[in-house]
GROMACS .gro file of N, CA and C in nm:
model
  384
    1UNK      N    1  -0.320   1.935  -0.017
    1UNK     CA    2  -0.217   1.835   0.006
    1UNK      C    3  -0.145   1.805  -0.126
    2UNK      N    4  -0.007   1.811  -0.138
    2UNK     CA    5   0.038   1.778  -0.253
    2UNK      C    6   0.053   1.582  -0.285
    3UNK      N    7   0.045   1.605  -0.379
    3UNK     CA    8   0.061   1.434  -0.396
    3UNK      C    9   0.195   1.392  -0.472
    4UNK      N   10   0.284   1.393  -0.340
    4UNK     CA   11   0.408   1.343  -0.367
    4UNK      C   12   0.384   1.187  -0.298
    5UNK      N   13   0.530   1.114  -0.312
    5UNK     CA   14   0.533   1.032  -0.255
    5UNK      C   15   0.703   1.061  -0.216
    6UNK      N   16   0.703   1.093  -0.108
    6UNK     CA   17   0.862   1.131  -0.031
    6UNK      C   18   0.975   0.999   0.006
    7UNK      N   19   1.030   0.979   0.050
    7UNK     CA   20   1.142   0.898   0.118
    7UNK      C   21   1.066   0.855   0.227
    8UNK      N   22   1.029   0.958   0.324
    8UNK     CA   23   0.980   0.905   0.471
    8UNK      C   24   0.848   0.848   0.434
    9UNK      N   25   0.812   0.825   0.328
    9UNK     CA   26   0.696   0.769   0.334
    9UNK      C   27   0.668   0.598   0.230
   10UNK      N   28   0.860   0.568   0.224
   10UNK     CA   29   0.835   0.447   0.184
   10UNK      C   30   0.904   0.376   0.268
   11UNK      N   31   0.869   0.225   0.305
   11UNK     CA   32   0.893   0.167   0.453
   11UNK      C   33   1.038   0.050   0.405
   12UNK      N   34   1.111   0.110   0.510
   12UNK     CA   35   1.279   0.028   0.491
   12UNK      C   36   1.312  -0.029   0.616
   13UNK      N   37   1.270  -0.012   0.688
   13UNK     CA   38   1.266  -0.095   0.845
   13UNK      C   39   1.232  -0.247   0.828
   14UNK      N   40   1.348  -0.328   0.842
   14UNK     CA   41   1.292  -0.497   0.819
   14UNK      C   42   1.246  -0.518   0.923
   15UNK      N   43   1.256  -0.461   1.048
   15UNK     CA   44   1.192  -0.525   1.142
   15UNK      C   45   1.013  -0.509   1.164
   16UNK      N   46   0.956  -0.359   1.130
   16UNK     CA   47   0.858  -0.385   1.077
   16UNK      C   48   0.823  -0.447   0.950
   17UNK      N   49   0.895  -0.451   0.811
   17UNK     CA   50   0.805  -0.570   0.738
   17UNK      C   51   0.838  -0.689   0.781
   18UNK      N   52   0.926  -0.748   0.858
   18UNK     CA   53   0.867  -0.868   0.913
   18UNK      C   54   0.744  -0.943   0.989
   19UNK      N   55   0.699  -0.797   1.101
   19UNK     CA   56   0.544  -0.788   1.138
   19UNK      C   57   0.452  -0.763   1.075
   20UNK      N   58   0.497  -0.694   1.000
   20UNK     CA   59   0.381  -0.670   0.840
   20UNK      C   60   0.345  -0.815   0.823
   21UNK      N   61   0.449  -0.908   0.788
   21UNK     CA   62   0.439  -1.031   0.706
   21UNK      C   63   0.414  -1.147   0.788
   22UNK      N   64   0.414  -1.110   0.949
   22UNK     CA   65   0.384  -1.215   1.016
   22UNK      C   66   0.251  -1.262   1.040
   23UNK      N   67   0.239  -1.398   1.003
   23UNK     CA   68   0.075  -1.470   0.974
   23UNK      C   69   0.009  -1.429   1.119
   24UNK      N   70   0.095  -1.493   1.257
   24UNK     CA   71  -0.012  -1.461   1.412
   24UNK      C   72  -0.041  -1.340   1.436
   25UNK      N   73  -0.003  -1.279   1.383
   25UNK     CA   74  -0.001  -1.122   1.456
   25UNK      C   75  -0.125  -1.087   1.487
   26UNK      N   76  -0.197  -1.012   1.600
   26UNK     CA   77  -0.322  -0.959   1.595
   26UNK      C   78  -0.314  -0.801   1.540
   27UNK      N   79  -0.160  -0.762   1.602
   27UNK     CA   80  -0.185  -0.638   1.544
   27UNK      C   81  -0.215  -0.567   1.417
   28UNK      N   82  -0.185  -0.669   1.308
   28UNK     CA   83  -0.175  -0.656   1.169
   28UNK      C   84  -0.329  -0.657   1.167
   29UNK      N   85  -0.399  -0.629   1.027
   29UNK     CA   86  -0.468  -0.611   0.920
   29UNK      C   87  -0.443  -0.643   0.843
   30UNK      N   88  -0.585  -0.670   0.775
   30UNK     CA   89  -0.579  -0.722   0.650
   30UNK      C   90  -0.673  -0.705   0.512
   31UNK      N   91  -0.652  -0.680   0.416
   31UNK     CA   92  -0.751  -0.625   0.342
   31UNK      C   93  -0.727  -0.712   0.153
   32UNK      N   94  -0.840  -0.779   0.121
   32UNK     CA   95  -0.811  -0.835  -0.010
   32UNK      C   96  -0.878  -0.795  -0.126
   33UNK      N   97  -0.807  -0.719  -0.190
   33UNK     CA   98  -0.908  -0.721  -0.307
   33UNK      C   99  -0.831  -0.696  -0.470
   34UNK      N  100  -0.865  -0.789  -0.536
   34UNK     CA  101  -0.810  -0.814  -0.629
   34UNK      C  102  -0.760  -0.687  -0.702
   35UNK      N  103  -0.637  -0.660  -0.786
   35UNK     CA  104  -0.488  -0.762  -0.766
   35UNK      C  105  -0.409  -0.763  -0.613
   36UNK      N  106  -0.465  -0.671  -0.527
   36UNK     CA  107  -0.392  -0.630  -0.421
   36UNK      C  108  -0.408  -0.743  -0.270
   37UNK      N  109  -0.329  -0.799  -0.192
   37UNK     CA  110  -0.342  -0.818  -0.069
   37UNK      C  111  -0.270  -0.755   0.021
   38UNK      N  112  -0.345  -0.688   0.072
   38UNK     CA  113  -0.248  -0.539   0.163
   38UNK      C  114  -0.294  -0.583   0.327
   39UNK      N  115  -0.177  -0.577   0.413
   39UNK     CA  116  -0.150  -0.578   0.543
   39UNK      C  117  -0.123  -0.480   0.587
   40UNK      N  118  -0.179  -0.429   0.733
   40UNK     CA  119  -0.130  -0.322   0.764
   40UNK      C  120  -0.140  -0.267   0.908
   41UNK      N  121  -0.090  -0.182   0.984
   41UNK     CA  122  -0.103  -0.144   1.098
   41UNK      C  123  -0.193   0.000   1.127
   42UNK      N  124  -0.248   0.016   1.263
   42UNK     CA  125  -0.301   0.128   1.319
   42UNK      C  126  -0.167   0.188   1.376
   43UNK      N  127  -0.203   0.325   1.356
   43UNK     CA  128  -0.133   0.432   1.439
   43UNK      C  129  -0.187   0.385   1.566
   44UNK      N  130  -0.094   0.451   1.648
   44UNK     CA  131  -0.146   0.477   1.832
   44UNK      C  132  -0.212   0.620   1.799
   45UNK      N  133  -0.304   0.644   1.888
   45UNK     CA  134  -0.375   0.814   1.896
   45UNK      C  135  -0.337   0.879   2.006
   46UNK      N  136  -0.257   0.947   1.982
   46UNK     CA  137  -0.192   1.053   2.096
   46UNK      C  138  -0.301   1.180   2.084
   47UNK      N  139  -0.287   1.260   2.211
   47UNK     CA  140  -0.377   1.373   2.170
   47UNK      C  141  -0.254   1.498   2.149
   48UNK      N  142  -0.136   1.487   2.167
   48UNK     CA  143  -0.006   1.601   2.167
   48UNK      C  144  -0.012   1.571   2.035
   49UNK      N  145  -0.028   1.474   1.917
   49UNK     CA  146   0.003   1.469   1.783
   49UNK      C  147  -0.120   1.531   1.701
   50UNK      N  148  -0.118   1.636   1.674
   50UNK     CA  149  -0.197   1.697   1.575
   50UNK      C  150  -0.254   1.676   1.444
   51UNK      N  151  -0.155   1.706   1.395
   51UNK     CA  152  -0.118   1.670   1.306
   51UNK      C  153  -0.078   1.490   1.206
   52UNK      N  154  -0.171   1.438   1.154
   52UNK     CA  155  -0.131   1.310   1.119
   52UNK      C  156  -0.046   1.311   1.010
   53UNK      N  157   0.042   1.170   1.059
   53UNK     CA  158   0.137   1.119   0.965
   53UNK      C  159   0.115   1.055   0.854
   54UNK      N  160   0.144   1.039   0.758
   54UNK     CA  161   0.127   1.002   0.638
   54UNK      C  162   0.169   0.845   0.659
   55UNK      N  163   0.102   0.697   0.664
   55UNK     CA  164   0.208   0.553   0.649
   55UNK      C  165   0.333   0.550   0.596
   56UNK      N  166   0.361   0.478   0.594
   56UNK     CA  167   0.489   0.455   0.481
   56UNK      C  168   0.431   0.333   0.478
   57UNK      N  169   0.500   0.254   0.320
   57UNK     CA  170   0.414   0.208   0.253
   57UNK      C  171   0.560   0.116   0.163
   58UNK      N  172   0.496  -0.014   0.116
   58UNK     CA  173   0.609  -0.072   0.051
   58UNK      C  174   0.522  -0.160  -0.057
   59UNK      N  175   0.552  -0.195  -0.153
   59UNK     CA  176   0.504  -0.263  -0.274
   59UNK      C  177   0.584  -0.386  -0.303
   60UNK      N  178   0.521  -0.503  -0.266
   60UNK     CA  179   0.564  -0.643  -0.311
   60UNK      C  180   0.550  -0.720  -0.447
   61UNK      N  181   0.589  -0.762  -0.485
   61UNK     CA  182   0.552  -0.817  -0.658
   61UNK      C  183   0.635  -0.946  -0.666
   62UNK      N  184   0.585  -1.024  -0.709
   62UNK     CA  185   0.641  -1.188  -0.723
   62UNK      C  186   0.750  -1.206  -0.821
   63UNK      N  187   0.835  -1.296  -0.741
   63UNK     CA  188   0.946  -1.320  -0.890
   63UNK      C  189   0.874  -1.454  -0.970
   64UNK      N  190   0.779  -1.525  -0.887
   64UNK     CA  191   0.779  -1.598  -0.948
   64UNK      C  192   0.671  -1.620  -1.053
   65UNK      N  193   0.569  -1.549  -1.044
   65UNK     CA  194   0.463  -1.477  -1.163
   65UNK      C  195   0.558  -1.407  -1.257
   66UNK      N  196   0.613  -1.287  -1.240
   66UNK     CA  197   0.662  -1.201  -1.336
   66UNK      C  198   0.838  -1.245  -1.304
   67UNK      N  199   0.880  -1.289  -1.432
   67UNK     CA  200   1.011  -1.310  -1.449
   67UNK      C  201   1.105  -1.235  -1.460
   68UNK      N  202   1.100  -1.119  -1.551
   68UNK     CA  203   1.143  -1.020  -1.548
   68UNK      C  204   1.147  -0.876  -1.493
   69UNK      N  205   1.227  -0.821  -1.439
   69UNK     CA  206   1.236  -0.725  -1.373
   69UNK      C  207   1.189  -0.600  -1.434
   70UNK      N  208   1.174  -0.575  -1.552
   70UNK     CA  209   1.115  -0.486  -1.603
   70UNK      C  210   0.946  -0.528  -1.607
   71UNK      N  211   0.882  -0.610  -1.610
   71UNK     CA  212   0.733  -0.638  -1.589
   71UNK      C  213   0.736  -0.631  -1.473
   72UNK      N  214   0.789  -0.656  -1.323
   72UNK     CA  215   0.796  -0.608  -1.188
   72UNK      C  216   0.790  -0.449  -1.150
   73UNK      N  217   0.889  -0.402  -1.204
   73UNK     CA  218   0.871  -0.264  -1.186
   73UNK      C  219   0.776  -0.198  -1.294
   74UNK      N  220   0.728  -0.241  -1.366
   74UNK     CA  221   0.580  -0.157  -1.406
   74UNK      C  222   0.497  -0.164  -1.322
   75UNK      N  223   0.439  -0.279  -1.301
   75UNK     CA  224   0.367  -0.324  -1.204
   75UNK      C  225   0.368  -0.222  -1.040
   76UNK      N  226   0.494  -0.228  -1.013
   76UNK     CA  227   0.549  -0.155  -0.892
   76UNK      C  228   0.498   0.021  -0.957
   77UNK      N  229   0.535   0.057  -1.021
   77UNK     CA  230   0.554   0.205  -1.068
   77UNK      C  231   0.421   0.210  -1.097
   78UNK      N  232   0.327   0.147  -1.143
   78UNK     CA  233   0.180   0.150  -1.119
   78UNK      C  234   0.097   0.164  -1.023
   79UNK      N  235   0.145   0.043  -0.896
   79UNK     CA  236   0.120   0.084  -0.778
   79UNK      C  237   0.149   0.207  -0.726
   80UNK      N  238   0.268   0.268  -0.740
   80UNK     CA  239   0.306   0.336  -0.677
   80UNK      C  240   0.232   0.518  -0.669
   81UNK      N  241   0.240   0.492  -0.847
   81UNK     CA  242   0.117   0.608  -0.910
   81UNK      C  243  -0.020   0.651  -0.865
   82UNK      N  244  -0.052   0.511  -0.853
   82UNK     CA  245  -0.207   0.466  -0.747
   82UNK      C  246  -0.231   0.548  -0.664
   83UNK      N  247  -0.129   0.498  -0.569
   83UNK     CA  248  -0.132   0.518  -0.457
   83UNK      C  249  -0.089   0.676  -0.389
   84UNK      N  250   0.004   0.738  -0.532
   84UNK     CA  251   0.003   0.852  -0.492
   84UNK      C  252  -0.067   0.932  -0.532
   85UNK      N  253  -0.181   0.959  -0.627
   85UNK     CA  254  -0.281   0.988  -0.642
   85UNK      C  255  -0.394   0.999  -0.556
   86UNK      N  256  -0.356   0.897  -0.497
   86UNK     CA  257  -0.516   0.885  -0.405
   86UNK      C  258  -0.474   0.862  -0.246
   87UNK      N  259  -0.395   0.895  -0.201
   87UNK     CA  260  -0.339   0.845  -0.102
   87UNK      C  261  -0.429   1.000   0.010
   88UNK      N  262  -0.458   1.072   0.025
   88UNK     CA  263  -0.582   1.219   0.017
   88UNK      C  264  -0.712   1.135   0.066
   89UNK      N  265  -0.725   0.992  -0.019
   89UNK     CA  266  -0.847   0.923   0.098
   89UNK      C  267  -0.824   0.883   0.212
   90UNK      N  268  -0.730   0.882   0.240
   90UNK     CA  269  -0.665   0.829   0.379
   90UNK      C  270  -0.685   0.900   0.522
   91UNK      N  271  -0.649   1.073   0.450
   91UNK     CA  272  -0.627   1.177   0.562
   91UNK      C  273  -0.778   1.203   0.537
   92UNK      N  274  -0.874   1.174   0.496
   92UNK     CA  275  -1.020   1.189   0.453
   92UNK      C  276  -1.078   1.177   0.545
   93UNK      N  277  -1.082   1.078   0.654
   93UNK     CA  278  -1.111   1.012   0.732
   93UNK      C  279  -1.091   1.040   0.887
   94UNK      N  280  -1.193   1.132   0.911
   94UNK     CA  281  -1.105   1.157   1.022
   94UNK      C  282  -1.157   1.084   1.177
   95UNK      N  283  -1.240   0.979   1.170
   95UNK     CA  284  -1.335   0.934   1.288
   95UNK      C  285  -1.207   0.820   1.286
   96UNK      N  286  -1.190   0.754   1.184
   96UNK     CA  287  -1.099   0.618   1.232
   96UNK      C  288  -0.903   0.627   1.225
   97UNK      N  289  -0.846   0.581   1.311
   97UNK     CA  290  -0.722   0.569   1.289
   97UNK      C  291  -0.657   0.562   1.151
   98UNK      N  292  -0.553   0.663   1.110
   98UNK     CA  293  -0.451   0.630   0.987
   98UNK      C  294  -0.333   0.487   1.005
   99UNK      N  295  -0.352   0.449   0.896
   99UNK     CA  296  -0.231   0.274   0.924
   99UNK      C  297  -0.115   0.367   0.922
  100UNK      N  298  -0.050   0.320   1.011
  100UNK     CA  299   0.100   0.389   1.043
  100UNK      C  300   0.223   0.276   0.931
  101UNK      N  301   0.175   0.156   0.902
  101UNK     CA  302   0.279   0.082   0.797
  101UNK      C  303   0.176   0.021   0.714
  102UNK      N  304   0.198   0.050   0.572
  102UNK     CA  305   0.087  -0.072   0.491
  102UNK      C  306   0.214  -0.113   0.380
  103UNK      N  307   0.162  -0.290   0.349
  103UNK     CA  308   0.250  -0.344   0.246
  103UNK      C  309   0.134  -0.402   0.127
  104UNK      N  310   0.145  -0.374   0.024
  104UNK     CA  311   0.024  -0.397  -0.103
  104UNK      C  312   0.144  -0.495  -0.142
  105UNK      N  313   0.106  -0.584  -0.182
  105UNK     CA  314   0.137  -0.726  -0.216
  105UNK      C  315   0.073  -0.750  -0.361
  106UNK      N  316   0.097  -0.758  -0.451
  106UNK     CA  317   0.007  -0.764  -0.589
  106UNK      C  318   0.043  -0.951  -0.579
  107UNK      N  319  -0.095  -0.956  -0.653
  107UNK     CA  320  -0.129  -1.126  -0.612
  107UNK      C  321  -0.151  -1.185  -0.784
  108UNK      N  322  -0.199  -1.079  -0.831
  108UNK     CA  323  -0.241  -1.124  -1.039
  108UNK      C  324  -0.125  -1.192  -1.038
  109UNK      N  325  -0.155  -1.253  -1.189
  109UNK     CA  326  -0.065  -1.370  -1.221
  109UNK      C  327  -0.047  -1.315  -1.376
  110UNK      N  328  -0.092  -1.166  -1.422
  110UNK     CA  329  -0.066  -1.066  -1.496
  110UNK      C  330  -0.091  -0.943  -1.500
  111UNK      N  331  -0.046  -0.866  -1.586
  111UNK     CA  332   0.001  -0.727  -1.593
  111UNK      C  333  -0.104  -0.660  -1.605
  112UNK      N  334  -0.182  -0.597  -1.497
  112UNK     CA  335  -0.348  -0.510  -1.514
  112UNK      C  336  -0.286  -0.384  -1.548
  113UNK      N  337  -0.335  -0.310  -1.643
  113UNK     CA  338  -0.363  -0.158  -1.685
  113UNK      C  339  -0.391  -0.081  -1.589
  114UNK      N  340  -0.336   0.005  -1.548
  114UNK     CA  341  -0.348   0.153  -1.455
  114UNK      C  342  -0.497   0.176  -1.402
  115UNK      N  343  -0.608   0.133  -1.538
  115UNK     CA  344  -0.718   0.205  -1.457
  115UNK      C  345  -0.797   0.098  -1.351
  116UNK      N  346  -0.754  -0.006  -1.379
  116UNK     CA  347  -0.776  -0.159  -1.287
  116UNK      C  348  -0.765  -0.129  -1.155
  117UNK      N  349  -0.558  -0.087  -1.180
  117UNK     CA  350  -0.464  -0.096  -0.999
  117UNK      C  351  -0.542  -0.006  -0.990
  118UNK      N  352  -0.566   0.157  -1.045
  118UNK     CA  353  -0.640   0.266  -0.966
  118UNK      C  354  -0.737   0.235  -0.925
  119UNK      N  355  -0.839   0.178  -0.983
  119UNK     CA  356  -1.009   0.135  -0.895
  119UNK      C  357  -0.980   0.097  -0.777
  120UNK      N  358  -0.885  -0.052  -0.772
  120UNK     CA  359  -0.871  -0.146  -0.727
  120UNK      C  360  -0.832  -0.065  -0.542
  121UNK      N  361  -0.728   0.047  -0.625
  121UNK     CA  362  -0.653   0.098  -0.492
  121UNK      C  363  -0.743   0.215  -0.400
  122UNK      N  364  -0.820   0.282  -0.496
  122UNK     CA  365  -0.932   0.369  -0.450
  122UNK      C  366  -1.006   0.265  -0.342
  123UNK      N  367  -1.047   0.116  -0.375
  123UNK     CA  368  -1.170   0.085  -0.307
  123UNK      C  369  -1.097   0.025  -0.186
  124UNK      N  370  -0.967   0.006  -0.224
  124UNK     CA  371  -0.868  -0.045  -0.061
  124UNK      C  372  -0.871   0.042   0.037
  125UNK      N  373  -0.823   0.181  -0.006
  125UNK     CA  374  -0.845   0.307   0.100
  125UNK      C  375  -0.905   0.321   0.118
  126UNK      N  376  -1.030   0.337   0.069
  126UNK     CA  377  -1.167   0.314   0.132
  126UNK      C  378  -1.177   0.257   0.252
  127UNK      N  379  -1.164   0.130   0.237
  127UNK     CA  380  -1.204   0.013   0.333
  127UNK      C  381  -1.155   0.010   0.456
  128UNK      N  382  -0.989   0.055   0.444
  128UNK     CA  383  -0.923   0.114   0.539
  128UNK      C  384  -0.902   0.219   0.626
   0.00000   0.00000   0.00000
């Protein structure tokens, strides 16, 4: 599997991150673990789909922790690294459903070092 991270696999549909972000939802998920709070959905399991889809995936970061837009997008471009690195634990799995939308929400109230978000993001996919 190559470890890109493509277009179709980052999420621009507001109408799903609004269900992403909606508190009642049953359909959502939820997963916490420090810096990350990630929400997220199950695929449906068709048996005509073979082949699984990769989520698409979106990265949240606070304006109001990080002021500047350049400490946001590190942060973001960290995640993003993470996640494309390791994103291979996902399709790992083959007894439980792949999340068809996940949103990682970074929650720190500062700037963690790469090998932090990476642990951090390894033990999320996991869990998921």
């Amino acid at each position: 599997m190559k470890a890109t991270l493509k277009k179709s696999e980052r999420l621009s549909s507001k109408k799903v991150i609004g269900s992403l972000f909606d508190k009642g939802s049953e359909n959502t998920k939820s997963v916490f673990l420090y810096p990350f709070r990630v929400s997220y959905f199950l695929q449906e399991l068709s048996n005509e789909n073979t082949e699984p889809t990769l989520p698409q995936m979106l990265i949240s970061v606070s304006k109001r922790y990080f002021k500047h837009a350049v400490d946001r997008n590190l942060v973001k471009r960290r995640t993003r690294e993470a996640y494309r690195l390791n994103k291979s634990i996902l399709l790992q799995k083959k007894d439980s459903p792949l999340p068809a939308s996940i949103a990682f929400v970074y929650i720190g109230k500062k700037i963690e070092d790469f090998a932090k978000i990476e642990k951090s993001m390894k033990s999320i996919l996991h869990k998921m």
